Every structure is written in structure tokens, then in C-alpha cells.
Coordinates of C-alpha atoms (C1' of nucleotides) in Angstrom, one line a residue:
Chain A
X1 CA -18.8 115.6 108.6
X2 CA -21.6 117.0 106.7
X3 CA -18.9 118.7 103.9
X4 CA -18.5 117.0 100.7
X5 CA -15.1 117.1 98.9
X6 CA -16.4 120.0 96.7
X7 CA -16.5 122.2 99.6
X8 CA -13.4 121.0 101.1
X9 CA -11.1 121.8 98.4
X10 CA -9.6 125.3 97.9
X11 CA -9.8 127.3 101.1
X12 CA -7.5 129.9 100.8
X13 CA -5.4 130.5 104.2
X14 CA -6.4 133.9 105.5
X15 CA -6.5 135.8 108.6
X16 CA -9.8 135.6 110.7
X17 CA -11.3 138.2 111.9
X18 CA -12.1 138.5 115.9
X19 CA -14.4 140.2 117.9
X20 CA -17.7 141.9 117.5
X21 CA -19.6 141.4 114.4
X22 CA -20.4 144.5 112.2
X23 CA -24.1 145.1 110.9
X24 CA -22.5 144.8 107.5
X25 CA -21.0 141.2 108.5
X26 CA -24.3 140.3 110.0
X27 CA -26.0 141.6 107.0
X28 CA -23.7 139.6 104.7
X29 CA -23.5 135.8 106.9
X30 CA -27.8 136.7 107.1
X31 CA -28.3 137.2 103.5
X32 CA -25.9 134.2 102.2
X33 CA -27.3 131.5 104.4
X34 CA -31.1 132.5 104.1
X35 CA -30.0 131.9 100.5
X36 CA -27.9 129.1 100.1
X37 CA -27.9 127.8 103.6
X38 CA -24.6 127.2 105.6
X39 CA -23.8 124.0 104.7
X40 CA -20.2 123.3 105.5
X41 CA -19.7 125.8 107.9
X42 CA -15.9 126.1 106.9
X43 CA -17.6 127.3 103.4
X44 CA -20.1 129.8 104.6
X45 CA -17.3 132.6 105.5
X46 CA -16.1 132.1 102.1
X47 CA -18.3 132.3 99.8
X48 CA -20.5 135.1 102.1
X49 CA -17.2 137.4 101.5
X50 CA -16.6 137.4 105.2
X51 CA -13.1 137.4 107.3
X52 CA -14.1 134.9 110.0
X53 CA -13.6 131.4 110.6
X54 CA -16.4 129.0 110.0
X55 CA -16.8 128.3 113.4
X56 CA -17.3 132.5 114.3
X57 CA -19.8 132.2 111.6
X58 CA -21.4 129.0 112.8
X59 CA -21.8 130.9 116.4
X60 CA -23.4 134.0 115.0
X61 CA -26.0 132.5 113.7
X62 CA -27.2 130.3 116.4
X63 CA -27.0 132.8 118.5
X64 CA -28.1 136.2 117.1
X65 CA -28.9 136.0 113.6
X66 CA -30.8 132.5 113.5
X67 CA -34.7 133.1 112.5
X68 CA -36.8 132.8 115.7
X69 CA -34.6 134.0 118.3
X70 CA -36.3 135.5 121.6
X71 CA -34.3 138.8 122.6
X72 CA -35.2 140.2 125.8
X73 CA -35.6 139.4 129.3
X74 CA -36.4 135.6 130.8
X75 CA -40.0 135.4 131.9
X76 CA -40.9 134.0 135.3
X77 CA -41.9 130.6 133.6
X78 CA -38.5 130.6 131.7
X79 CA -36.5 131.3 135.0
X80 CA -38.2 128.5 136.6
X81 CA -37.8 126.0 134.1
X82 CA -33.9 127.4 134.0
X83 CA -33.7 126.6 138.0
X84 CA -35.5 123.4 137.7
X85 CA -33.9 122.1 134.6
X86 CA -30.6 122.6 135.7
X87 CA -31.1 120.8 139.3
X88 CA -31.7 117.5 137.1
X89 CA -29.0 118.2 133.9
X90 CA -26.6 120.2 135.8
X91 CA -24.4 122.5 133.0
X92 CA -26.2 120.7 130.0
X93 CA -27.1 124.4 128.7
X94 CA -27.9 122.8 125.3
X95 CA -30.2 120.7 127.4
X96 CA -32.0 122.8 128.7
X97 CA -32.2 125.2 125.6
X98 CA -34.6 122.8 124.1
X99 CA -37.1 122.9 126.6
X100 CA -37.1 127.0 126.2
X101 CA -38.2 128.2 122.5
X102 CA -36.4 131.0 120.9
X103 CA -33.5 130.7 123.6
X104 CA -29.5 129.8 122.8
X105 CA -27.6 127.9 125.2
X106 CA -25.2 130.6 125.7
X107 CA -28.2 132.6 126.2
X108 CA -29.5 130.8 129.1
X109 CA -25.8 129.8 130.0
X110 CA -24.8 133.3 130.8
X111 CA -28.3 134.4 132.1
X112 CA -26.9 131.6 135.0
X113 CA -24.0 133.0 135.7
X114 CA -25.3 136.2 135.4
X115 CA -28.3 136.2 137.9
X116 CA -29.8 132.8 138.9
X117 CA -26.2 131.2 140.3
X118 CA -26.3 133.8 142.9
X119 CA -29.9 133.6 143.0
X120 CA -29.8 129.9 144.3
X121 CA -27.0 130.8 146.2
X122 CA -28.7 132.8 148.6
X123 CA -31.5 130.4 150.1
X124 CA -34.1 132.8 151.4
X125 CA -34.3 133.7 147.9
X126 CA -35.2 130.3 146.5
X127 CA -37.2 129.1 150.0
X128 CA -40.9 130.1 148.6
X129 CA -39.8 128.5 144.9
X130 CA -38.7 125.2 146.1
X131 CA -41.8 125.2 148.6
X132 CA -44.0 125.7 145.6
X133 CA -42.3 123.3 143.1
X134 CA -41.3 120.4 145.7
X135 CA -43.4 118.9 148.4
X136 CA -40.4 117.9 150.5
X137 CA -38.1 121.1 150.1
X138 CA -35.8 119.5 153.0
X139 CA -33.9 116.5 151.5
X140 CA -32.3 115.9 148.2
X141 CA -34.6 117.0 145.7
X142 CA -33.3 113.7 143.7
X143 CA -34.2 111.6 146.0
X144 CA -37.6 113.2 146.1
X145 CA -39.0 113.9 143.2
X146 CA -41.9 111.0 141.6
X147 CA -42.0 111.6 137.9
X148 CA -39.2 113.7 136.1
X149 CA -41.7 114.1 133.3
X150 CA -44.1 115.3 135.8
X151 CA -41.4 118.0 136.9
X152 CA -40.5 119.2 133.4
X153 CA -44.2 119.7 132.7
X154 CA -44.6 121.5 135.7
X155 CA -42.0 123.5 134.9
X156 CA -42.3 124.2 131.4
X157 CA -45.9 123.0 130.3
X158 CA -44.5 120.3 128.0
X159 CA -46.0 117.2 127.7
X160 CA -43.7 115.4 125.3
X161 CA -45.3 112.1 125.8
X162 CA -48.7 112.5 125.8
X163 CA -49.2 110.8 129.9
X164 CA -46.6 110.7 132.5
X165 CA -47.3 107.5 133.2
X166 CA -45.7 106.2 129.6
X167 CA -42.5 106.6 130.9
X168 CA -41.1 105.1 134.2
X169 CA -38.4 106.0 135.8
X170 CA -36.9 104.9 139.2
X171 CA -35.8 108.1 140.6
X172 CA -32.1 107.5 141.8
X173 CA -31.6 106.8 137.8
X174 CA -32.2 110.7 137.6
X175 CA -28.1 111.5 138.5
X176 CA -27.5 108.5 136.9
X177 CA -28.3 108.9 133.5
X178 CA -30.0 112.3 133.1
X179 CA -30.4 111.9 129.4
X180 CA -33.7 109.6 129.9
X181 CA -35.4 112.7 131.3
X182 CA -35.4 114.2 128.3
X183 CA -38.4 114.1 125.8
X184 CA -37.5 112.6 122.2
X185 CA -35.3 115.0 120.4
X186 CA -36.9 116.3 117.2
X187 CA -34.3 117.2 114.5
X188 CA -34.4 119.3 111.6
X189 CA -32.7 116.8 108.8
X190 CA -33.8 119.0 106.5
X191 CA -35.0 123.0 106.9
X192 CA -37.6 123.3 104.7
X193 CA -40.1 125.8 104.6
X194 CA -43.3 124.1 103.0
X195 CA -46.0 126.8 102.6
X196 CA -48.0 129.6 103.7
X197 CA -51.4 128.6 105.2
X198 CA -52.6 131.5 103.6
X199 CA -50.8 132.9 100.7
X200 CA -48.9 130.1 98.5
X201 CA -47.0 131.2 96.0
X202 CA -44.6 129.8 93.2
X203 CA -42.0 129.4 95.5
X204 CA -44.2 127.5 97.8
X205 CA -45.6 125.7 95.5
X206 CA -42.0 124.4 93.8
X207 CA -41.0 123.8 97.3
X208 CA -43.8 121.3 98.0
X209 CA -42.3 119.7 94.5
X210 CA -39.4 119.5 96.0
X211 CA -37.8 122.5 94.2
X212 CA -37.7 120.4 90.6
X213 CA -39.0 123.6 88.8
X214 CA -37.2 126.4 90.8
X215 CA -33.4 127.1 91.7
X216 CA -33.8 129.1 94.3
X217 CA -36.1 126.6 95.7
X218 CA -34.4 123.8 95.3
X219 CA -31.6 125.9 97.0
X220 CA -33.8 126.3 99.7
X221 CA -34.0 122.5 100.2
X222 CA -30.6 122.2 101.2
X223 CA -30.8 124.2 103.8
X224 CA -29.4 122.6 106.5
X225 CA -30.8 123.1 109.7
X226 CA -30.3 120.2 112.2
X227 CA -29.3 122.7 114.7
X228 CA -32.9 123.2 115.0
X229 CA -35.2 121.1 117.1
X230 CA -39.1 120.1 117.5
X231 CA -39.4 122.0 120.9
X232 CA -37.9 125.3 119.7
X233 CA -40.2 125.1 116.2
X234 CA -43.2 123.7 117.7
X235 CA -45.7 125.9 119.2
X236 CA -46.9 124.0 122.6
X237 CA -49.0 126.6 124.3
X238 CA -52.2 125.6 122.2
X239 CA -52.1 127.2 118.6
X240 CA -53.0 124.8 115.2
X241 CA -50.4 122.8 113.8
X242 CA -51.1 124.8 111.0
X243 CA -49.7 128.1 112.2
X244 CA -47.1 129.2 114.2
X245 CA -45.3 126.1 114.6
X246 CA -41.8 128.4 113.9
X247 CA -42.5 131.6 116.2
X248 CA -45.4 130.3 117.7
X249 CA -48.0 132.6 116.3
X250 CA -49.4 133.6 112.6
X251 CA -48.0 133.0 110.1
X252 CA -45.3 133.8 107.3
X253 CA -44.9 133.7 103.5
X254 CA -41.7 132.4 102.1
X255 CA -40.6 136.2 101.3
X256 CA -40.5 136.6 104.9
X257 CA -39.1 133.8 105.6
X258 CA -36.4 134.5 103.1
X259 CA -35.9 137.9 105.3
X260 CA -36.1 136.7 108.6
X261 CA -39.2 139.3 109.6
X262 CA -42.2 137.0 109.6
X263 CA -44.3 136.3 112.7
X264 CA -44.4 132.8 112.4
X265 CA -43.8 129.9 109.5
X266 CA -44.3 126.5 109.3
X267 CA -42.1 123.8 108.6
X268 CA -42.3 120.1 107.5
X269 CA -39.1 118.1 106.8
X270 CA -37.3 114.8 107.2
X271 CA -38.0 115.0 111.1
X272 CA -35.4 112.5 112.7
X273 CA -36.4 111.8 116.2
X274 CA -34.0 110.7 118.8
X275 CA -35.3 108.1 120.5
X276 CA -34.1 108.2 124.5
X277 CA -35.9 105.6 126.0
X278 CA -39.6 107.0 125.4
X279 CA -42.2 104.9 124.7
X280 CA -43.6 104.4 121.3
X281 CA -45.5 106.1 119.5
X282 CA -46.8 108.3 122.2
X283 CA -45.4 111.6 120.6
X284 CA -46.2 110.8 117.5
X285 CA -49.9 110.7 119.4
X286 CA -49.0 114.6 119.9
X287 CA -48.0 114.8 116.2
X288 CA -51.4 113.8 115.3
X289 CA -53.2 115.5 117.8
X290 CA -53.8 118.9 115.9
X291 CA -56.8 119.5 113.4
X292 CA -54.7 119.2 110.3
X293 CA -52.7 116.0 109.8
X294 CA -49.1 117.5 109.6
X295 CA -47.5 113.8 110.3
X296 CA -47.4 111.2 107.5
X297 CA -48.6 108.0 109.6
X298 CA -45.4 106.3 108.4
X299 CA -42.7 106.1 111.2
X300 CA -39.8 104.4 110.3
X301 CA -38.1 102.8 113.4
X302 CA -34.7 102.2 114.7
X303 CA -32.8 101.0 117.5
X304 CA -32.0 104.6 118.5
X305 CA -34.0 107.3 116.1
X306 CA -37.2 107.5 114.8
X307 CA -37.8 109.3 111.5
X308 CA -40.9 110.5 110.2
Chain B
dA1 C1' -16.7 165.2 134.8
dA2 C1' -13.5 161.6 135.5
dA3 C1' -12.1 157.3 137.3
dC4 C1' -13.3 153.1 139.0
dT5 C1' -16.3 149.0 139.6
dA6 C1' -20.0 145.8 138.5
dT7 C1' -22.8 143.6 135.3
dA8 C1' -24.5 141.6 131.1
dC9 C1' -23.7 139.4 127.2
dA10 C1' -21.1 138.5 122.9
dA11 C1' -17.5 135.8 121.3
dC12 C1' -13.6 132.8 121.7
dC13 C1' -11.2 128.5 123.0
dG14 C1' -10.4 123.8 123.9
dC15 C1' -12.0 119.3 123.9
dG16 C1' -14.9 115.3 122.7
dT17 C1' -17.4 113.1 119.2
dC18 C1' -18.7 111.9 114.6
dC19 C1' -17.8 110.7 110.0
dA20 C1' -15.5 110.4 105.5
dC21 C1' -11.5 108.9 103.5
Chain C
dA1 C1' -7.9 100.7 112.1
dG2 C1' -6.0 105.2 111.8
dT3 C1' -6.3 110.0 110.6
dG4 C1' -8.0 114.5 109.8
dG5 C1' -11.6 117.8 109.4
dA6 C1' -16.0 119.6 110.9
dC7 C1' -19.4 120.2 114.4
dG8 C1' -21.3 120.9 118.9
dC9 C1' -20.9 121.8 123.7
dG10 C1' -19.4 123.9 127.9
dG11 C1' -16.0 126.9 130.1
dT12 C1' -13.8 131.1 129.9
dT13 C1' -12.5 135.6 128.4
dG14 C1' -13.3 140.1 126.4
dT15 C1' -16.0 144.2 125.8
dA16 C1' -19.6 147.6 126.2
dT17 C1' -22.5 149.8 129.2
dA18 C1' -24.5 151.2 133.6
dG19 C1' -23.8 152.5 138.2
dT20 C1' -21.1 154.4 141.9
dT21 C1' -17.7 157.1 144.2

DNA sequence: AAACTATACAACCGCGTCCAC
DNA sequence: AGTGGACGCGGTTGTATAGTT
């Protein structure tokens, strides 16, 4: 899956390295895939000169390295969308994840088990929240709550589709099938970086012409970055769509986007949508809702995923 | 200062799923 | 249809650091 034959062939049996990454591994898995991309994972360690298994190097960089990673303490907001996500998705950590930009599951996974498990295990603690959140803090919040979509908006100020009332869902589906709460899943077929709202250069420029004139840009359209998703690229709180729609503010010329160290980029690519029982349309309504028109008004529609 | 304990978080492991062959 | 490899996810372990005795 996602390897072709070329990269299959000739891996040489070594021992793997364990434990804690060096700056000098970091510095080599960083540099390789902002270059080539990871590709087949099983590659990456490879041909970046590294002694770890595909998969070590596959964790690193979701976790630490990847562009656009928060590091610090949760905020409030984050903690409450943690608490509240998790009392409708339970462990679904990569669930959650996408409702909280620049997070990592294992991030959020082990800021649970960390603090807010013990946090929710001591009531008094969690009495003023759940007054504040839910009406009826007495009974099953399940049972209670009127519009999941209403909650996660609470929660996390999302508004995936536009109006809560576009979606209806009976409330005792919510333990049923939990995956309907969720708004369409927005994959990255395709990393691309497209341009720099205000500087665009060759590279830029070849990019938007789908790299025909430049290697390194055409290299660049391989990247391969469906571990990325709309929610954790797309700026919600308010900017343009033309800025910050990577780390939600500014803005960032390829250069720095090659080295990881601008302030915020914007992307375009073969957006693939996951379709989970949302109506039509109504988030591409979002799409469209900025001043510039970053959405060709050209859905192509399946039984299951929407691509742009 | 040293030993011990608690905590945070990075990383590993196993399993399920998907996909190419 | 069966098989094997790769990926993604969630649970668990390992390790570094801070705090306490």
C-alpha cells in the first residue's frame, strides 16, 4: 500500500535502532522528507542514512518533526474539547486529534492519561464544567445531549457544516455509531505547497505548473501527505483563506517551507473528502465562504468520498 | 547530597485494515 | 481468493526530569 515495486526491492536486513532520537537523526529524517517526501515509509530510513525502521521514522515525524506541530501546554479551550470529545469517541485519540490543530494523537493520548483521566475522576473537579457545557449534568450525558454538532461547536468553535440543523441525528445513535459525529474528513492526497501570497518565486511558480520545469519541484509534488487533514491545515478562528491556512497565521515562502520555520503556508491539493453522512455540499459552502476562491466549484462525488 | 518516587512524554508493540500482486 | 507488506491506531512501556524524603 502506497509503495511501488521500485521501492520495495532491495532493503538490505539491518539492525534498527531503538530509543530516543538524536538531533543529528532528526536533522537527517527532517531534511530527507522536506525534500523527497516519505513516500514508502519502509524507504525513508534508507535512503535518509538512518538505522530505524520505517515505522520509528513514520512516528517521528507525525509526532515531533511534522511542520505545524503545537509544542507546549493544552489551552483551556483544548482541555475542554479533549473532555468533551472523548465522552462521545471514547479512546478515538486520532479522533479527536483532528478537531485540535497542531496536536498528535499521542499528544493528546498521553496528556489523558497524564492529567484529565484523574481529572474526571474526581467529580468536584469536573462539577462547574459539566454545569457549564450540559443543561442536565445529572443523567447520561448521551441521552441528553440535542445536537452533537451543536456540542463539538461548543466545544471547539467548528462549524463543519455550515448550520447544525443540516445534519440530524437521533441521539441514542451517538454510542451507536460515533463516526457520524464527525465533520467530513479533509485529506491531503497530495502535499503541495502552491504559493506565497506575497512573494512567489520560481519554485512557486513551477509548482503551480505542476513542477514540469523544475526537479525539485516536481519532487515536491510527491510529497505525500494524507496524514494531514483539513481541520489541522485550515485556520477556523477567522483569518483569509489566503493566509494561514497551515499554521493559522501569515504567511510562508516555499524556502520556509522547505525548512520547516515559516509562520504559516498555504496549501491546495487533490483534497479527498470523506464523506460520513454530512449533507451535501454544505462544507464546500465553508470552502467558498472566504474572499478569495481557493475551491474549484467542481466536486466530484461518490458513494463515500468527495474530492475536490 | 543521595536515594527514592511521581510525573510527563517519547517511543515501541501488536493488531486490524487496506491494497497490490 | 489468498497472501504479504505497509500503514494507522490505540495500548503499553521506557526514560528523563522534577519533586520529596
Amino acid at each position: 500500500m502506497g509503495c511501488n515495486s521500485m521501492e520495495k526491492i532491495s532493503k538490505p536486513k539491518q539492525k534498527h535502532r531503538k530509543g530516543l532520537w538524536s538531533p543529528e537523526e532528526d536533522e537527517k529524517l527532517r531534511n530527507y522528507i522536506l525534500k523527497h517526501g516519505h513516500g514508502c515509509w519502509s524507504s525513508v530510513p534508507i535512503n535518509a542514512g538512518l538505522q530505524r525502521n520505517g515505522k520509528s521514522c513514520r512516528l517521528r515525524w507525525i509526532n515531533y518533526l511534522r511542520p505545524g506541530l503545537k509544542r507546549g501546554m493544552f489551552s483551556a479551550q483544548e482541555e475542554e474539547t479533549i473532555l468533551n470529545l472523548h465522552r462521545i469517541l471514547g479512546n478515538k485519540w486520532s479522533q479527536i486529534a483532528q478537531h485540535l490543530p497542531g496536536r498528535t494523537d499521542n499528544e493528546i493520548k498521553n496528556f489523558w492519561h497524564s492529567y484529565l483521566k484523574k481529572k474526571v475522576a474526581k467529580p468536584e473537579e469536573v462539577e462547574s464544567f459539566s454545569k457549564h457545557q450540559f443543561t442536565n449534568s445529572n443523567s447520561n450525558f448521551q441521552e441528553d445531549v440535542e445536537s452533537p454538532i451543536k456540542l463539538i461547536n461548543t466545544v471547539s468553535g467548528f462549524h463543519p457544516f455550515g448550520n447544525e440543523e443540516g445534519l440530524s441525528i437521533e441521539s441514542n445513535q451517538l454510542s451507536a455509531n460515533s463516526q457520524t459525529l464527525l465533520p467530513p474528513k479533509i485529506l491531503f492526497a497530495e502535499w503541495l505547497t502552491i504559493f506565497d501570497s506575497t512573494n512567489n518565486n520560481n519554485i512557486d511558480n513551477d509548482i503551480f505548473n505542476n513542477g514540469e520545469n523544475n526537479p525539485q519541484a516536481n519532487q515536491f509534488l510527491h510529497y505525500n501527505s494524507k496524514d494531514m487533514d483539513f481541520t489541522q491545515s485550515m485556520d477556523f478562528q477567522g483569518q483569509g483563506f489566503n493566509q494561514g491556512l497551515m499554521y493559522n497565521e501569515g504567511s510562508c515562502s516555499s524556502e520556509e517551507l522547505y525548512s520547516g520555520v515559516g509562520s504559516g503556508c498555504v496549501f491546495d491539493s487533490q483534497l479527498k473528502f470523506e464523506d460520513q453522512t454530512t449533507p451535501e455540499n454544505e462544507f464546500g459552502d465553508l470552502l467558498f465562504s472566504g474572499d478569495n476562491e481557493i475551491i474549484p466549484n467542481d466536486f466530484v462525488m461518490s458513494n463515500n468520498l468527495r474530492y475536490i
